[in-house]
Amino acid sequence: MKRPVDLARRFLALADRDIKTLHLLTAAPDSDDQAVGFHAQQAIEKCLKAVLSVHEIAFRRTHDLAELLDLLRDRACTLPANAESLDSLNPFAVTM
């Protein structure tokens, strides 16, 4: 089994990929809002999961940013300054 810090690093590497894609999309004038929102949501989700992993806080397989933030809040972890607005990106998550 992977160490928590290794899993966190993996999540951050994946988030970095989404952030790079997000920068490319936002630089293009004709970018689709759905695509921009998707990569923003994915980057934040993976960063939150990295923090959860390093703190060894179990989480279920979810794309719900509010749920992930609640897990951090329940453990008294420091939240991002804009945490209360992050779940506004939930509609851009993949739901199947």
PDB file of C-alpha atoms in Angstrom:
ATOM      1  CA  MET A   1       0.000   0.000   0.000  1.00  0.00           C
ATOM      2  CA  LYS A   2       1.179   3.490  -0.804  1.00  0.00           C
ATOM      3  CA  ARG A   3       2.271   5.814   1.941  1.00  0.00           C
ATOM      4  CA  PRO A   4      -0.106   8.736   2.502  1.00  0.00           C
ATOM      5  CA  VAL A   5       2.492  11.232   1.319  1.00  0.00           C
ATOM      6  CA  ASP A   6       3.030   9.272  -1.908  1.00  0.00           C
ATOM      7  CA  LEU A   7      -0.682   9.259  -2.617  1.00  0.00           C
ATOM      8  CA  ALA A   8      -0.833  12.989  -1.892  1.00  0.00           C
ATOM      9  CA  ARG A   9       2.028  13.619  -4.328  1.00  0.00           C
ATOM     10  CA  ARG A  10       0.205  11.628  -6.995  1.00  0.00           C
ATOM     11  CA  PHE A  11      -2.956  13.674  -6.505  1.00  0.00           C
ATOM     12  CA  LEU A  12      -0.919  16.899  -6.751  1.00  0.00           C
ATOM     13  CA  ALA A  13       0.781  15.738  -9.947  1.00  0.00           C
ATOM     14  CA  LEU A  14      -2.629  15.037 -11.467  1.00  0.00           C
ATOM     15  CA  ALA A  15      -3.927  18.402 -10.245  1.00  0.00           C
ATOM     16  CA  ASP A  16      -0.939  20.098 -11.866  1.00  0.00           C
ATOM     17  CA  ARG A  17      -1.908  18.539 -15.192  1.00  0.00           C
ATOM     18  CA  ASP A  18      -5.422  19.952 -14.853  1.00  0.00           C
ATOM     19  CA  ILE A  19      -4.056  23.373 -13.898  1.00  0.00           C
ATOM     20  CA  LYS A  20      -1.799  23.438 -16.968  1.00  0.00           C
ATOM     21  CA  THR A  21      -4.767  22.546 -19.156  1.00  0.00           C
ATOM     22  CA  LEU A  22      -6.852  25.193 -17.404  1.00  0.00           C
ATOM     23  CA  HIS A  23      -4.223  27.842 -18.197  1.00  0.00           C
ATOM     24  CA  LEU A  24      -4.219  26.837 -21.855  1.00  0.00           C
ATOM     25  CA  LEU A  25      -7.995  26.954 -22.038  1.00  0.00           C
ATOM     26  CA  THR A  26      -8.316  30.316 -20.330  1.00  0.00           C
ATOM     27  CA  ALA A  27      -5.752  31.799 -22.716  1.00  0.00           C
ATOM     28  CA  ALA A  28      -7.816  30.768 -25.740  1.00  0.00           C
ATOM     29  CA  PRO A  29     -10.561  33.289 -26.478  1.00  0.00           C
ATOM     30  CA  ASP A  30     -13.031  30.704 -27.768  1.00  0.00           C
ATOM     31  CA  SER A  31     -12.667  28.185 -24.916  1.00  0.00           C
ATOM     32  CA  ASP A  32     -15.765  26.351 -23.825  1.00  0.00           C
ATOM     33  CA  ASP A  33     -16.943  27.350 -20.335  1.00  0.00           C
ATOM     34  CA  GLN A  34     -17.798  23.722 -19.526  1.00  0.00           C
ATOM     35  CA  ALA A  35     -14.238  22.607 -20.305  1.00  0.00           C
ATOM     36  CA  VAL A  36     -12.747  25.416 -18.216  1.00  0.00           C
ATOM     37  CA  GLY A  37     -15.072  24.625 -15.311  1.00  0.00           C
ATOM     38  CA  PHE A  38     -14.327  20.913 -15.557  1.00  0.00           C
ATOM     39  CA  HIS A  39     -10.560  21.349 -15.272  1.00  0.00           C
ATOM     40  CA  ALA A  40     -10.927  23.912 -12.467  1.00  0.00           C
ATOM     41  CA  GLN A  41     -13.163  21.518 -10.525  1.00  0.00           C
ATOM     42  CA  GLN A  42     -10.830  18.591 -11.146  1.00  0.00           C
ATOM     43  CA  ALA A  43      -7.740  20.504 -10.013  1.00  0.00           C
ATOM     44  CA  ILE A  44      -9.420  21.585  -6.783  1.00  0.00           C
ATOM     45  CA  GLU A  45     -10.815  18.115  -6.136  1.00  0.00           C
ATOM     46  CA  LYS A  46      -7.379  16.529  -6.506  1.00  0.00           C
ATOM     47  CA  CYS A  47      -5.729  19.137  -4.278  1.00  0.00           C
ATOM     48  CA  LEU A  48      -8.316  18.526  -1.558  1.00  0.00           C
ATOM     49  CA  LYS A  49      -7.795  14.776  -1.876  1.00  0.00           C
ATOM     50  CA  ALA A  50      -4.040  15.322  -1.533  1.00  0.00           C
ATOM     51  CA  VAL A  51      -4.557  17.156   1.754  1.00  0.00           C
ATOM     52  CA  LEU A  52      -6.950  14.463   2.960  1.00  0.00           C
ATOM     53  CA  SER A  53      -4.433  11.781   2.013  1.00  0.00           C
ATOM     54  CA  VAL A  54      -1.491  13.350   3.770  1.00  0.00           C
ATOM     55  CA  HIS A  55      -3.614  13.734   6.920  1.00  0.00           C
ATOM     56  CA  GLU A  56      -4.736  10.110   6.551  1.00  0.00           C
ATOM     57  CA  ILE A  57      -8.394  11.113   6.417  1.00  0.00           C
ATOM     58  CA  ALA A  58     -10.448   8.490   4.631  1.00  0.00           C
ATOM     59  CA  PHE A  59     -12.737   9.663   1.852  1.00  0.00           C
ATOM     60  CA  ARG A  60     -15.078   7.877  -0.472  1.00  0.00           C
ATOM     61  CA  ARG A  61     -14.856   8.025  -4.238  1.00  0.00           C
ATOM     62  CA  THR A  62     -16.592  11.336  -4.936  1.00  0.00           C
ATOM     63  CA  HIS A  63     -16.372  14.507  -6.998  1.00  0.00           C
ATOM     64  CA  ASP A  64     -18.307  16.541  -4.413  1.00  0.00           C
ATOM     65  CA  LEU A  65     -16.078  19.397  -3.279  1.00  0.00           C
ATOM     66  CA  ALA A  66     -18.411  20.274  -0.391  1.00  0.00           C
ATOM     67  CA  GLU A  67     -18.124  16.732   0.955  1.00  0.00           C
ATOM     68  CA  LEU A  68     -14.330  16.815   0.752  1.00  0.00           C
ATOM     69  CA  LEU A  69     -14.214  20.213   2.456  1.00  0.00           C
ATOM     70  CA  ASP A  70     -16.517  18.937   5.208  1.00  0.00           C
ATOM     71  CA  LEU A  71     -14.104  16.082   5.900  1.00  0.00           C
ATOM     72  CA  LEU A  72     -11.264  18.575   6.299  1.00  0.00           C
ATOM     73  CA  ARG A  73     -13.417  20.882   8.420  1.00  0.00           C
ATOM     74  CA  ASP A  74     -14.416  17.974  10.681  1.00  0.00           C
ATOM     75  CA  ARG A  75     -10.751  17.306  11.396  1.00  0.00           C
ATOM     76  CA  ALA A  76      -9.991  21.004  12.008  1.00  0.00           C
ATOM     77  CA  CYS A  77      -7.684  21.232   8.998  1.00  0.00           C
ATOM     78  CA  THR A  78      -6.938  24.652   7.568  1.00  0.00           C
ATOM     79  CA  LEU A  79      -9.221  25.343   4.617  1.00  0.00           C
ATOM     80  CA  PRO A  80      -8.503  27.516   1.596  1.00  0.00           C
ATOM     81  CA  ALA A  81      -9.533  31.162   2.027  1.00  0.00           C
ATOM     82  CA  ASN A  82     -12.330  30.784  -0.525  1.00  0.00           C
ATOM     83  CA  ALA A  83     -13.534  27.365   0.649  1.00  0.00           C
ATOM     84  CA  GLU A  84     -17.161  28.428   1.008  1.00  0.00           C
ATOM     85  CA  SER A  85     -17.419  29.142  -2.724  1.00  0.00           C
ATOM     86  CA  LEU A  86     -15.577  26.114  -4.096  1.00  0.00           C
ATOM     87  CA  ASP A  87     -18.622  23.891  -4.252  1.00  0.00           C
ATOM     88  CA  SER A  88     -20.007  26.233  -6.928  1.00  0.00           C
ATOM     89  CA  LEU A  89     -17.782  24.209  -9.276  1.00  0.00           C
ATOM     90  CA  ASN A  90     -19.584  20.950  -8.456  1.00  0.00           C
ATOM     91  CA  PRO A  91     -21.855  21.161 -11.543  1.00  0.00           C
ATOM     92  CA  PHE A  92     -18.740  20.848 -13.718  1.00  0.00           C
ATOM     93  CA  ALA A  93     -17.728  17.509 -12.176  1.00  0.00           C
ATOM     94  CA  VAL A  94     -18.111  14.293 -14.082  1.00  0.00           C
ATOM     95  CA  THR A  95     -21.314  12.571 -13.079  1.00  0.00           C
ATOM     96  CA  MET A  96     -22.239   9.266 -14.608  1.00  0.00           C
TER      97      MET A  96
END
